[in-house]
Short mmCIF file of C-alpha atoms in Angstrom, two decimals:
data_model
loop_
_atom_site.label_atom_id
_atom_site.label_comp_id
_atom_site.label_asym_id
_atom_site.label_seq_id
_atom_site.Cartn_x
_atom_site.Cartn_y
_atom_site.Cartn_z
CA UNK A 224 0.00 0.00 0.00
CA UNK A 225 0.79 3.52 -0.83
CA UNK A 226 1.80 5.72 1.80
CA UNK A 227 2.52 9.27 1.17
CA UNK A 228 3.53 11.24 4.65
CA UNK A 229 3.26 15.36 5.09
CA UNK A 230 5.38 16.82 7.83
CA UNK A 231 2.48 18.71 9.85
CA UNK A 232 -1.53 18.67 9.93
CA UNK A 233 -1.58 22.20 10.82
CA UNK A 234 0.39 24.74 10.55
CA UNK A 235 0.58 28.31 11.93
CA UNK A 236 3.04 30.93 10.29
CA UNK A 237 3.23 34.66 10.62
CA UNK A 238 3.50 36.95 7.35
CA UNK A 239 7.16 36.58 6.31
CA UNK A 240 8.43 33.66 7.99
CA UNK A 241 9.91 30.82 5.91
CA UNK A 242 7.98 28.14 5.83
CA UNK A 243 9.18 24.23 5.14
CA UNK A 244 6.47 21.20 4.11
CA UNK A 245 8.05 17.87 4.01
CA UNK A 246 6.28 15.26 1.97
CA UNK A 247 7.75 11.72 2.37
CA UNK A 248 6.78 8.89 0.09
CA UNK A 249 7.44 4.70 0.72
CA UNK A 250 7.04 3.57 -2.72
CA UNK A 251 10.03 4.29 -4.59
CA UNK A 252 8.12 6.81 -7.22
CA UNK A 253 9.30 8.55 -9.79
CA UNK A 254 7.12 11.59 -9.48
CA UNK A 255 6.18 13.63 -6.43
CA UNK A 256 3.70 16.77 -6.55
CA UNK A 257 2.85 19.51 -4.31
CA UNK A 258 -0.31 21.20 -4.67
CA UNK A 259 -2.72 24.13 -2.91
CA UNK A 260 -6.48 23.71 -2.85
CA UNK A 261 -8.37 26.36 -2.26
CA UNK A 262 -12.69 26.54 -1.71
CA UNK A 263 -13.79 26.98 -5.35
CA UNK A 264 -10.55 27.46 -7.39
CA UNK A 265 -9.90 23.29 -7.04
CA UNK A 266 -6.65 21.92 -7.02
CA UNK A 267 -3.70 23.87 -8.41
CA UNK A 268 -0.25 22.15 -9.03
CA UNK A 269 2.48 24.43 -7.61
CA UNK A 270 5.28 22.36 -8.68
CA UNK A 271 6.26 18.71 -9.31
CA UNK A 272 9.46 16.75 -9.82
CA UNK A 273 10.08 13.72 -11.57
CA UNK A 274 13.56 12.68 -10.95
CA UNK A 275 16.20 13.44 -8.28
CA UNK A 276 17.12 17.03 -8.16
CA UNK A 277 14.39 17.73 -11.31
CA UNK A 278 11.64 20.31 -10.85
CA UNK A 279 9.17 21.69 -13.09
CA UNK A 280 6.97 24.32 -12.78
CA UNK A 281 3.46 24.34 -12.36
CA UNK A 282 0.85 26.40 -12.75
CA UNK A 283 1.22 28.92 -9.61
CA UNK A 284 4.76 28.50 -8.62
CA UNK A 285 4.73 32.44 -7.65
CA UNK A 286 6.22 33.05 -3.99
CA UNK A 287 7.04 29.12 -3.82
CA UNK A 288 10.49 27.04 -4.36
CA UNK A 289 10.98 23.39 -3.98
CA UNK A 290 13.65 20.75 -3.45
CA UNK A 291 14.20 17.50 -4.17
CA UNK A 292 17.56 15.93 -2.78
CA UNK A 293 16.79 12.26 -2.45
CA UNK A 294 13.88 10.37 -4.44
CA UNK A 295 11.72 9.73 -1.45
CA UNK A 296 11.85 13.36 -0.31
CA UNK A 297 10.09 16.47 -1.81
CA UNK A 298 9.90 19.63 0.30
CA UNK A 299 7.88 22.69 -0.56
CA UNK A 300 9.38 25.83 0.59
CA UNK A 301 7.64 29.41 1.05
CA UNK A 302 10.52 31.91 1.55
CA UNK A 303 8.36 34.05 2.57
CA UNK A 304 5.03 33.45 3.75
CA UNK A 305 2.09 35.77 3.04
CA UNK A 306 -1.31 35.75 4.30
CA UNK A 307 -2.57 34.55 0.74
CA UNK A 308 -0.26 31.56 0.72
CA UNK A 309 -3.11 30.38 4.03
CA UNK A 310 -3.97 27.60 2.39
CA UNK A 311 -4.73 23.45 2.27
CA UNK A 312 -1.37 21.78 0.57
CA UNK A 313 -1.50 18.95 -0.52
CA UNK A 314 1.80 16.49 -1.84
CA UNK A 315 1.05 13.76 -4.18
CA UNK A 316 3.18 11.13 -5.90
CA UNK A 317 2.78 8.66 -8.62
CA UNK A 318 5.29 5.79 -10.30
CA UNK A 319 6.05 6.55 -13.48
CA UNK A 320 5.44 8.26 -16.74
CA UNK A 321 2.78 5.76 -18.35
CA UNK A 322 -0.35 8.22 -18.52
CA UNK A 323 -2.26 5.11 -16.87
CA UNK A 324 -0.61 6.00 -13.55
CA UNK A 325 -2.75 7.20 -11.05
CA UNK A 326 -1.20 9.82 -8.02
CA UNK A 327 -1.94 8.95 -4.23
CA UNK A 328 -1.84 11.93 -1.95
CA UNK A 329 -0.81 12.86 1.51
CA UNK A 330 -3.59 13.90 4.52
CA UNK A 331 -2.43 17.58 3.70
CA UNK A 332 -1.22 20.25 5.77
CA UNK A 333 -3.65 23.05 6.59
CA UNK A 334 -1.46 26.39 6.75
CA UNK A 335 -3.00 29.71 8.33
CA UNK A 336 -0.39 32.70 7.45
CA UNK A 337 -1.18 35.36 10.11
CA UNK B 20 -11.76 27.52 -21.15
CA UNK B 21 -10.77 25.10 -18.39
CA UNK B 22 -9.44 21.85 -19.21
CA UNK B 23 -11.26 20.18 -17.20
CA UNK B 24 -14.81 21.31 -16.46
CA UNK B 25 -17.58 20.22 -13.88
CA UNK B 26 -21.10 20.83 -12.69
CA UNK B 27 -19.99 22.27 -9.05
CA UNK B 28 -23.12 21.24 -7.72
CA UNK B 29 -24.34 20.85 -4.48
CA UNK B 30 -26.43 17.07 -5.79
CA UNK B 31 -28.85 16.76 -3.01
CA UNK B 32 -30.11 13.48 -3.44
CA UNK B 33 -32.04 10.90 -0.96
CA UNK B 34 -30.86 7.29 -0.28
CA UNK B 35 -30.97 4.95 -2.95
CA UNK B 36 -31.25 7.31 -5.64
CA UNK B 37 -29.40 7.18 -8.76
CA UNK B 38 -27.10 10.22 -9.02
CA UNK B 39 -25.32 11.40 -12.42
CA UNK B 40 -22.23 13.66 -13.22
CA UNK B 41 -20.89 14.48 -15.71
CA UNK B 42 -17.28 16.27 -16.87
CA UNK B 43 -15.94 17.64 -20.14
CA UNK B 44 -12.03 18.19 -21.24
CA UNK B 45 -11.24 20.48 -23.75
CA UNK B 46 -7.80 18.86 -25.39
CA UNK B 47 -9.15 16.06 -27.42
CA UNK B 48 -5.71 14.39 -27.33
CA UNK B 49 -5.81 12.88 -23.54
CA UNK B 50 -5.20 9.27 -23.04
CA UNK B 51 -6.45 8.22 -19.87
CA UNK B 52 -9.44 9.60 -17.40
CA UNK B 53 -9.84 9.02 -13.22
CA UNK B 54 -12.48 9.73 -10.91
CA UNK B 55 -11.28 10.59 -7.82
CA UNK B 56 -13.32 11.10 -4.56
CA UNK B 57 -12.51 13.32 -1.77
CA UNK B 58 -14.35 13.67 1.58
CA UNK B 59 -14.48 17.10 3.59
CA UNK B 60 -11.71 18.05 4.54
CA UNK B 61 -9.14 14.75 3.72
CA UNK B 62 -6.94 13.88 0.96
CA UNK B 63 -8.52 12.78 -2.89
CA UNK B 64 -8.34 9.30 -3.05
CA UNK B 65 -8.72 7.20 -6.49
CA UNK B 66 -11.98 5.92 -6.86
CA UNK B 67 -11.91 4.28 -10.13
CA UNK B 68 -10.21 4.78 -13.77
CA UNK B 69 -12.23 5.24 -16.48
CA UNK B 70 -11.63 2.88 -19.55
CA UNK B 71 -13.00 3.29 -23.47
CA UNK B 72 -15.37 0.81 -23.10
CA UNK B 73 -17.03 1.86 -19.78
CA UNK B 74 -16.49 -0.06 -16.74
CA UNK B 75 -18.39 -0.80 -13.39
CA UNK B 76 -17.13 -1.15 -9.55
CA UNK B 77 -20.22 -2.60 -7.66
CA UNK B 78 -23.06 0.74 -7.89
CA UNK B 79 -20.52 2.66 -9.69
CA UNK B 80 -20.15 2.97 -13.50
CA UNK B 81 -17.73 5.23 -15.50
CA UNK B 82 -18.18 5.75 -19.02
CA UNK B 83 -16.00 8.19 -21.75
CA UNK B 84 -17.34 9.37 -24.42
CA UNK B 85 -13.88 10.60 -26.56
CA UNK B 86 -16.27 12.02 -29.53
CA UNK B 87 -18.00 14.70 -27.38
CA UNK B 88 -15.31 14.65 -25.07
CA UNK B 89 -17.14 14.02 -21.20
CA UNK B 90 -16.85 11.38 -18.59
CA UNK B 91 -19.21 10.50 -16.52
CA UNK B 92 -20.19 8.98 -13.25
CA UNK B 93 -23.18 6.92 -12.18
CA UNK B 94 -24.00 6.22 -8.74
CA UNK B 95 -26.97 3.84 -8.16
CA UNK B 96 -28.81 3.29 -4.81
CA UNK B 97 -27.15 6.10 -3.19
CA UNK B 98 -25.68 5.43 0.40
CA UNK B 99 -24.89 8.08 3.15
CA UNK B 100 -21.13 7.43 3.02
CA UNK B 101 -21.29 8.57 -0.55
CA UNK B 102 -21.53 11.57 0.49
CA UNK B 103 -18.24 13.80 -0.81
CA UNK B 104 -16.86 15.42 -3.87
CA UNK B 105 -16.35 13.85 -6.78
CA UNK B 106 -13.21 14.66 -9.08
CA UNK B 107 -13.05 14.08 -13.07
CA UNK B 108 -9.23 13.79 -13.26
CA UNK B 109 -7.69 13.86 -17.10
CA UNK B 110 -4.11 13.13 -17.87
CA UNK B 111 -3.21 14.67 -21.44
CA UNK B 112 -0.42 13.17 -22.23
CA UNK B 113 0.48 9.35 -23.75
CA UNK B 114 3.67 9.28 -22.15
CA UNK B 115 5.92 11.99 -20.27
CA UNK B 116 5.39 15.09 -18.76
CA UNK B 117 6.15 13.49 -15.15
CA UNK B 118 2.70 12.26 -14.69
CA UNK B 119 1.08 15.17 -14.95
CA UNK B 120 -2.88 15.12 -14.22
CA UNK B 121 -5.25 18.03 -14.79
CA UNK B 122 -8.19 18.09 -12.34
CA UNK B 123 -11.78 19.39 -11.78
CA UNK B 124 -13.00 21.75 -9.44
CA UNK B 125 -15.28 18.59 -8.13
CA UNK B 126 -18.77 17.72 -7.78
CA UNK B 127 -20.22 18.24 -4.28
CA UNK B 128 -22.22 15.58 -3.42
CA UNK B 129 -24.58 15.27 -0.87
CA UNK B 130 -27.03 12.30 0.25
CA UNK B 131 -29.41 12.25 2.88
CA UNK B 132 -31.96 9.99 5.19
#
């Protein structure tokens, strides 16, 4: 079974802090995904990675950066956190590039930016 | 235009009811098509893929229609725990692109006594 880990539930920042999410995944895939989700905008891919030290941008990468030093590990990092970053993230990862592949996602980390 | 587009809903719907959605993508080129489902406030979870030829997971069916380009989702005799949002999930590409999948906003579904 899938398991797909995120460092915190909840999360509680003040406005200009930097701010670290850890997602950790058991399964030895490929790809790894980090996502915000937001009442009535849906899900909205940030950033993924699909190798080792490979990162690609998604579709609101604005005010984010990521990392991806070992193939297990993806970390989303705000450098500095701003009220509209408050937010549900969400990390996902999936095994490889067949478009049959299916992502499996972390519980999420709810993050309030005071 | 989105690329993925669904009816937001709420569905209010009594038990045992037979409950429809449907989605439509806009790049005629995808390959493969998910529904996910995701209750309030957890993680979307795959509920089933969606295959050419239709398929069926106990009360659920999932058909794909490339020519007009929707999926949809049939629920039949409706249970409480069904209750959640419903995600048409679309992944464009054959091959590549690290997996990429585009996603609905989600269909809100809710099912009372």
């Amino acid at each position: 079974d899938v398991k797909v880990t995120q460092s915190s539930r909840y999360l509680v920042k003040r406005t200009g802090e930097k701010v670290f999410l850890e997602c950790v995944q058991d399964m030895d895939h490929e790809n790894m995904f980090w996502y915000r989700q937001d009442p009535g905008l849906g899900l909205r891919l940030i950033y993924f990675s699909y190798d080792v030290k490979m990162k690609e941008k998604g579709d609101i990468p604005e005010g984010y950066s990521v990392s991806r030093e070992k193939k297990e590990r993806f970390s989303l990092i705000l450098e500095s956190a701003s009220t509209n970053q408050t937010s549900m993230y969400l990390c996902a990862s999936s095994r490889g590039q067949s478009s049959l592949e299916t992502q499996y996602f972390g519980p999420g980390t709810r993050l309030l930016v005071l | 235009r989105k690329e993925v587009e669904q009816d937001p809903g709420p569905f209010n719907v009594p038990e045992g009811a037979t409950v429809a959605f449907n989605c439509t993508y806009s790049n005629s080129a995808s390959q493969s098509f998910f529904w996910y489902r995701q209750d309030c406030r957890k993680e979307p979870k795959l509920l089933m893929s969606v295959y050419s030829s239709g398929n069926e997971d106990g009360r659920f069916t999932a058909q794909l229609n490339r020519a007009s380009q929707y999926i949809s989702l049939l629920i039949r005799d409706s249970k409480l725990s069904d209750s959640a949002t419903y995600l048409c999930v679309v992944n464009p590409a054959f091959w590549g692109q690290g997996g990429k999948l585009i996603f609905g906003q989600g269909t809100e579904l809710s099912v009372k006594p």
